[in-house]
Tab-separated table of C-alpha atoms and ligand atoms in Angstrom:
chain	number	residue	atom	x	y	z
A	545	MET	CA	-0.859	-10.698	15.515
A	546	SER	CA	-0.402	-7.180	16.929
A	547	THR	CA	-3.514	-5.175	16.781
A	548	LEU	CA	-3.663	-1.463	15.539
A	549	LEU	CA	-7.217	-0.651	15.706
A	550	SER	CA	-10.165	-2.118	18.055
A	551	LEU	CA	-13.735	-1.794	17.934
A	552	ARG	CA	-15.184	-2.945	21.069
A	553	ASP	CA	-19.110	-3.210	21.082
A	554	VAL	CA	-19.581	-0.436	18.766
A	555	TRP	CA	-23.102	0.541	17.825
A	556	VAL	CA	-24.210	3.437	15.331
A	557	GLU	CA	-27.616	4.723	15.614
A	558	TYR	CA	-29.342	7.611	14.120
A	559	GLY	CA	-32.109	8.520	16.242
A	560	ASP	CA	-34.496	5.266	17.046
A	561	ARG	CA	-32.757	3.856	13.488
A	562	ILE	CA	-30.002	1.264	14.245
A	563	VAL	CA	-27.153	1.131	11.534
A	564	ILE	CA	-24.588	-0.985	13.101
A	565	GLU	CA	-24.745	-2.833	16.128
A	566	LYS	CA	-22.492	-4.694	18.614
A	567	LEU	CA	-19.420	-4.561	16.162
A	568	ASP	CA	-16.379	-5.985	17.688
A	569	LEU	CA	-13.420	-6.062	15.442
A	570	ASP	CA	-9.542	-6.520	15.942
A	571	ILE	CA	-7.479	-5.226	13.064
A	572	ALA	CA	-3.916	-6.486	12.774
A	573	ALA	CA	-1.148	-3.748	11.650
A	574	GLY	CA	-0.307	-4.518	8.111
A	575	SER	CA	-3.336	-6.186	7.222
A	576	PHE	CA	-5.538	-5.605	4.201
A	577	VAL	CA	-9.217	-5.883	5.220
A	578	SER	CA	-11.841	-6.015	2.620
A	579	ILE	CA	-15.263	-5.119	3.602
A	580	ILE	CA	-18.182	-6.253	1.452
A	581	GLY	CA	-21.912	-6.222	2.391
A	582	PRO	CA	-25.059	-4.889	0.811
A	583	SER	CA	-25.708	-1.134	-0.031
A	584	GLY	CA	-27.141	0.585	3.267
A	585	ALA	CA	-25.236	-2.011	6.068
A	586	GLY	CA	-23.274	0.923	6.917
A	587	LYS	CA	-19.850	-0.057	5.467
A	588	SER	CA	-19.088	3.794	4.771
A	589	SER	CA	-20.348	4.342	8.490
A	590	VAL	CA	-17.515	2.060	9.634
A	591	LEU	CA	-14.912	4.017	7.650
A	592	ARG	CA	-16.115	7.485	9.111
A	593	LEU	CA	-15.792	6.063	12.842
A	594	ILE	CA	-12.418	5.037	11.937
A	595	LEU	CA	-11.381	8.062	10.185
A	596	GLY	CA	-12.932	10.000	13.273
A	597	GLN	CA	-15.319	11.690	11.421
A	598	GLU	CA	-18.208	10.396	13.288
A	599	ALA	CA	-18.347	9.102	16.737
A	600	PRO	CA	-20.329	5.683	17.847
A	601	THR	CA	-23.433	5.933	19.837
A	602	ARG	CA	-21.901	3.469	22.063
A	603	GLY	CA	-18.783	1.375	22.192
A	604	THR	CA	-15.029	2.274	22.109
A	605	ILE	CA	-12.617	2.335	19.111
A	606	LEU	CA	-9.132	2.137	20.284
A	607	LEU	CA	-6.089	3.034	18.202
A	608	ASP	CA	-2.618	1.167	19.435
A	609	GLY	CA	-4.772	0.721	22.557
A	610	THR	CA	-5.691	4.323	23.087
A	611	PRO	CA	-9.459	5.713	22.375
A	612	LEU	CA	-9.332	7.456	19.190
A	613	ALA	CA	-9.012	11.311	18.660
A	614	PRO	CA	-12.392	12.763	18.007
A	615	GLU	CA	-10.851	14.471	14.930
A	616	CYS	CA	-9.401	12.762	11.765
A	617	GLY	CA	-5.619	12.115	12.319
A	618	PRO	CA	-2.589	12.257	10.403
A	619	ASP	CA	-2.423	8.378	10.686
A	620	ARG	CA	-5.545	7.828	8.716
A	621	GLY	CA	-5.919	8.732	5.121
A	622	VAL	CA	-8.693	8.191	2.978
A	623	VAL	CA	-9.737	7.751	-0.742
A	624	PHE	CA	-13.509	7.659	-1.925
A	625	GLN	CA	-15.039	6.155	-5.121
A	626	ARG	CA	-14.947	9.818	-6.778
A	627	TYR	CA	-12.540	12.143	-5.354
A	628	SER	CA	-13.127	15.799	-5.074
A	629	VAL	CA	-9.623	16.597	-6.190
A	630	PHE	CA	-9.786	20.592	-6.812
A	631	PRO	CA	-10.516	21.400	-10.351
A	632	HIS	CA	-8.362	24.467	-10.621
A	633	LEU	CA	-4.989	22.843	-9.053
A	634	SER	CA	-2.795	20.838	-10.852
A	635	ALA	CA	-1.813	17.288	-9.799
A	636	LEU	CA	1.055	18.393	-7.872
A	637	ARG	CA	-0.693	21.573	-6.415
A	638	ASN	CA	-3.566	19.115	-5.182
A	639	THR	CA	-0.834	16.905	-3.451
A	640	ILE	CA	0.986	19.383	-1.869
A	641	LEU	CA	-2.560	20.989	-0.757
A	642	GLY	CA	-3.063	17.666	1.454
A	643	MET	CA	0.443	18.731	3.675
A	644	GLU	CA	-0.406	22.237	3.690
A	645	CYS	CA	-3.984	21.872	5.139
A	646	GLU	CA	-2.138	19.794	7.814
A	647	GLN	CA	0.977	21.860	8.537
A	648	ALA	CA	-0.427	25.566	7.929
A	649	PRO	CA	-4.125	25.146	8.971
A	650	LEU	CA	-4.303	28.779	9.112
A	651	THR	CA	-3.305	30.002	6.035
A	652	GLY	CA	-3.127	26.909	4.163
A	653	ARG	CA	0.117	27.766	2.515
A	654	LEU	CA	3.789	26.859	3.168
A	655	PHE	CA	6.585	29.040	2.526
A	656	GLY	CA	10.500	28.712	1.898
A	657	ALA	CA	11.905	25.414	2.992
A	658	ALA	CA	8.708	24.000	4.305
A	659	ARG	CA	7.451	24.579	1.024
A	660	ARG	CA	10.444	22.823	-1.150
A	661	ALA	CA	10.408	19.908	1.036
A	662	ALA	CA	6.163	19.438	0.722
A	663	LYS	CA	6.921	19.713	-3.219
A	664	ASP	CA	9.553	17.112	-2.876
A	665	GLU	CA	7.183	14.905	-1.050
A	666	ALA	CA	4.694	15.544	-3.169
A	667	ALA	CA	6.546	14.594	-6.319
A	668	THR	CA	8.106	11.575	-4.797
A	669	MET	CA	4.242	10.161	-4.126
A	670	LEU	CA	2.788	11.243	-7.215
A	671	THR	CA	5.839	9.229	-9.163
A	672	ALA	CA	5.075	6.183	-6.706
A	673	VAL	CA	1.703	6.346	-8.009
A	674	GLY	CA	2.460	6.579	-11.611
A	675	LEU	CA	2.092	10.180	-12.280
A	676	GLY	CA	5.351	11.119	-12.472
A	677	ASP	CA	5.205	12.518	-15.938
A	678	SER	CA	1.651	14.211	-15.129
A	679	MET	CA	2.614	16.365	-12.437
A	680	HIS	CA	1.366	19.429	-14.201
A	681	LEU	CA	-1.856	17.880	-15.722
A	682	PHE	CA	-5.247	19.346	-14.289
A	683	PRO	CA	-7.688	16.780	-13.414
A	684	ALA	CA	-10.230	17.567	-16.180
A	685	GLN	CA	-6.833	16.493	-18.422
A	686	MET	CA	-6.548	13.148	-16.494
A	687	SER	CA	-8.636	9.782	-16.975
A	688	GLY	CA	-10.611	8.427	-14.122
A	689	GLY	CA	-8.080	5.808	-13.105
A	690	MET	CA	-5.368	9.142	-13.133
A	691	GLN	CA	-7.677	10.944	-11.017
A	692	GLN	CA	-8.273	8.131	-8.529
A	693	ARG	CA	-4.127	7.728	-8.477
A	694	LEU	CA	-4.029	11.419	-7.569
A	695	ALA	CA	-6.504	10.751	-4.951
A	696	ILE	CA	-4.142	8.018	-3.452
A	697	ALA	CA	-1.146	10.214	-3.483
A	698	GLN	CA	-3.080	13.040	-1.657
A	699	ALA	CA	-3.935	10.473	1.162
A	700	LEU	CA	-0.409	9.063	1.316
A	701	VAL	CA	1.440	11.991	1.095
A	702	LYS	CA	0.675	12.462	4.678
A	703	ARG	CA	2.067	9.257	5.450
A	704	PRO	CA	-0.799	7.511	7.183
A	705	ARG	CA	-0.479	4.354	8.704
A	706	ILE	CA	-4.162	3.129	7.830
A	707	LEU	CA	-5.535	3.774	4.384
A	708	LEU	CA	-9.408	3.622	4.105
A	709	LEU	CA	-10.516	2.882	0.560
A	710	ASP	CA	-14.374	3.384	0.040
A	711	GLU	CA	-15.285	1.687	-3.252
A	712	PRO	CA	-12.087	3.332	-5.009
A	713	PHE	CA	-12.316	1.576	-7.895
A	714	GLY	CA	-16.053	1.281	-8.803
A	715	ALA	CA	-16.227	3.669	-11.280
A	716	LEU	CA	-13.432	2.197	-13.285
A	717	ASP	CA	-13.258	0.368	-16.141
A	718	PRO	CA	-11.887	-3.452	-15.401
A	719	GLY	CA	-8.757	-3.303	-17.177
A	720	ILE	CA	-8.002	0.048	-15.543
A	721	ARG	CA	-9.170	-1.862	-12.192
A	722	ALA	CA	-6.719	-4.444	-12.506
A	723	ASP	CA	-3.765	-1.929	-13.039
A	724	MET	CA	-5.196	-0.412	-10.112
A	725	HIS	CA	-4.989	-3.559	-7.895
A	726	THR	CA	-1.463	-3.980	-8.800
A	727	LEU	CA	-0.761	-0.536	-7.858
A	728	ILE	CA	-2.436	-0.782	-4.510
A	729	ARG	CA	-0.836	-4.061	-3.327
A	730	SER	CA	2.706	-2.766	-3.835
A	731	LEU	CA	2.035	0.690	-2.081
A	732	TRP	CA	0.754	-1.753	0.560
A	733	ARG	CA	3.861	-3.608	1.135
A	734	ASP	CA	6.193	-0.416	0.211
A	735	TYR	CA	4.672	1.791	2.856
A	736	SER	CA	3.960	-0.790	5.351
A	737	LEU	CA	0.326	0.219	5.100
A	738	THR	CA	-2.752	-1.027	7.032
A	739	ILE	CA	-5.530	-1.171	4.397
A	740	ILE	CA	-9.552	-1.152	5.003
A	741	MET	CA	-11.127	-1.306	1.750
A	742	VAL	CA	-14.740	-1.213	1.096
A	743	THR	CA	-15.772	-2.720	-2.009
A	744	HIS	CA	-18.739	-4.044	-3.892
A	745	ASP	CA	-16.876	-6.300	-5.964
A	746	ILE	CA	-16.532	-9.871	-4.112
A	747	ARG	CA	-13.596	-10.923	-6.526
A	748	GLU	CA	-11.847	-7.973	-5.731
A	749	ALA	CA	-12.378	-8.237	-1.880
A	750	PHE	CA	-10.939	-11.816	-2.137
A	751	THR	CA	-8.233	-10.918	-4.484
A	752	LEU	CA	-6.650	-7.859	-2.326
A	753	GLY	CA	-7.610	-8.698	1.154
A	754	THR	CA	-5.615	-10.466	3.775
A	755	ARG	CA	-9.313	-10.636	5.325
A	756	VAL	CA	-12.618	-10.309	4.220
A	757	LEU	CA	-15.300	-9.325	6.301
A	758	ALA	CA	-18.973	-9.159	5.372
A	759	LEU	CA	-21.232	-6.754	7.211
A	760	ASP	CA	-25.062	-7.537	7.349
A	761	LYS	CA	-28.010	-7.562	9.667
A	762	ARG	CA	-28.212	-10.782	11.618
A	763	ARG	CA	-31.800	-10.327	12.488
A	764	HIS	CA	-34.668	-8.851	10.449
A	765	ASP	CA	-38.015	-7.256	12.000
A	766	PRO	CA	-40.255	-6.822	9.076
A	767	HIS	CA	-42.611	-4.567	10.746
A	768	ALA	CA	-39.422	-2.174	11.615
A	769	PRO	CA	-36.614	-2.535	9.186
A	770	HIS	CA	-34.537	-0.276	11.410
A	771	ARG	CA	-34.833	-2.052	14.560
A	772	PHE	CA	-31.518	-4.193	14.049
A	773	GLY	CA	-28.542	-2.772	12.748
A	774	ALA	CA	-25.692	-4.629	10.531
A	775	THR	CA	-22.708	-6.376	12.235
A	776	ALA	CA	-19.819	-8.978	10.736
A	777	ILE	CA	-21.681	-11.595	9.881
A	778	TYR	CA	-18.589	-13.488	8.287
A	779	ASP	CA	-14.963	-12.814	9.023
A	780	LEU	CA	-12.790	-14.811	6.671
A	781	PRO	CA	-8.950	-15.182	7.036
A	782	MET	CA	-7.074	-15.721	3.781
A	783	ARG	CA	-4.578	-18.066	4.702
A	784	ASP	CA	-2.516	-18.088	1.707
A	785	ARG	CA	-2.096	-14.155	2.194
A	786	THR	CA	0.469	-12.827	4.540
A	787	GLU	CA	0.514	-9.515	6.177
A	788	ASN	CA	2.948	-6.910	5.784
A	789	SER	CA	4.210	-7.888	9.448
A	790	LEU	CA	6.151	-11.140	9.887
A	791	GLU	CA	3.665	-13.052	11.897
A	792	ASN	CA	0.561	-14.547	10.212
A	793	HIS	CA	-2.459	-13.610	11.949
A	794	THR	CA	-5.396	-16.039	13.137
A	795	VAL	CA	-8.728	-14.932	13.222
A	796	LEU	CA	-11.112	-16.493	15.873
A	797	PRO	CA	-14.437	-17.583	14.751
A	798	LEU	CA	-17.210	-15.096	15.660
A	799	THR	CA	-19.513	-15.682	18.175
A	800	GLU	CA	-22.979	-14.449	18.449
B	1074	ADP	N1	-26.203	11.369	9.063
B	1074	ADP	C1	-27.237	10.361	8.879
B	1074	ADP	N2	-28.330	10.357	9.446
B	1074	ADP	C2	-29.121	9.365	9.163
B	1074	ADP	N3	-29.186	8.152	8.583
B	1074	ADP	C3	-27.886	7.952	8.131
B	1074	ADP	C4	-26.808	8.999	8.119
B	1074	ADP	N4	-25.725	8.272	7.208
B	1074	ADP	C5	-26.175	7.134	6.980
B	1074	ADP	N5	-27.414	7.014	7.288
B	1074	ADP	C6	-27.979	5.706	7.243
B	1074	ADP	O1	-27.267	4.766	7.506
B	1074	ADP	C7	-27.311	3.536	6.704
B	1074	ADP	C8	-25.841	3.002	6.210
B	1074	ADP	O2	-25.185	4.035	5.477
B	1074	ADP	P1	-23.665	3.938	5.005
B	1074	ADP	O3	-22.688	3.612	5.823
B	1074	ADP	O4	-23.523	4.757	3.778
B	1074	ADP	O5	-24.066	2.588	3.995
B	1074	ADP	P2	-23.443	1.552	3.100
B	1074	ADP	O6	-22.072	2.236	2.805
B	1074	ADP	O7	-22.734	0.126	3.504
B	1074	ADP	O8	-23.965	1.538	1.602
B	1074	ADP	C9	-28.280	3.903	5.316
B	1074	ADP	O9	-29.355	3.503	5.770
B	1074	ADP	C10	-28.035	5.509	5.599
B	1074	ADP	O10	-29.147	5.898	5.090
B	1075	MG	MG1	-21.035	3.110	1.336
C-alpha cells in the first residue's frame, strides 16, 4: 500500500472539551474512504485537519511523509453539503474563479493567455461533471444536483490529488443521489483521486468506499461528556473493491 496521508496520534481539543482523541490513520493513495459517525463526533473536524484549515492540538499529519503545510494546499479540494457557489456568477465564471484565487491571489483575475487557458480548463471540467451544456447558467437557474456538480467542478479544476467531501449528497433526492454516485465514482477513477467522504448514509458509505471508517467515542463519562473524544472505532476494508492504484490494500485491525 502506498500511503498518501498519515494521521499520527492526532487530537482535537477546544479548551477542556476533547473532540478527537488519539486518531491514527494511514490513507492509501487512490483509496475512497467513507467516514460515518454520529452527529458531533468530529467528522467535519477531521476533514478540516486534512484540508489544513485547522491544526491538531496534538499529533502530526503527514502528506507524502511530510508534515502538512498549515494552509489549504492545491493538492486538496473540498465539497460541502451546501456549497456557497457565488450566485452572481455563471457556472463557467464560478469554476474559473477557483483557479484565479490560486494563480492570482492579489487581483483575483487572470488576463490574456492565462485567462484563456483557465477558461478551457474550466469548460473541460464542467463537461466532465455533466454541465457541458449549462456553463452559462447561474446557480439560481440550476437544480440542487447541478449545483453540487458545479461545486465538484470547482474543487477539481485545481487538479487536487485528494478530494474531501462533507455530506455532499445529503440534501439531494434519492434518484439524483444515485446519479451523483455514478459521477463521483467515474471522476475518482478518471482523475486517479483519493477521496475522503463524510456521509450520514451508511448505504452510501458502503456503496462507494474502498474502506469505511466509523468515528465515535470509545469511552463515555456521563458526568463529563466532553472528557473523552472520538476515534476510529471501526475500520472496514471493502475486500471486493480495489483502489485506483494497482495494489490491493489491507488494513490491519485497530488496536486499543
Ligand atoms: N471552533 C470550535 N469551537 C468549539 N467547539 C467546536 C468547534 N468546532 C467544532 N466544535 C465541536 O466539535 C464537535 C465536533 O464537531 P464536528 O466536527 O462538526 O462534528 P460532525 O461533523 O461529526 O458532526 C462538536 O461538538 C462541535 O460543537
Ligand atoms: Mg459535520
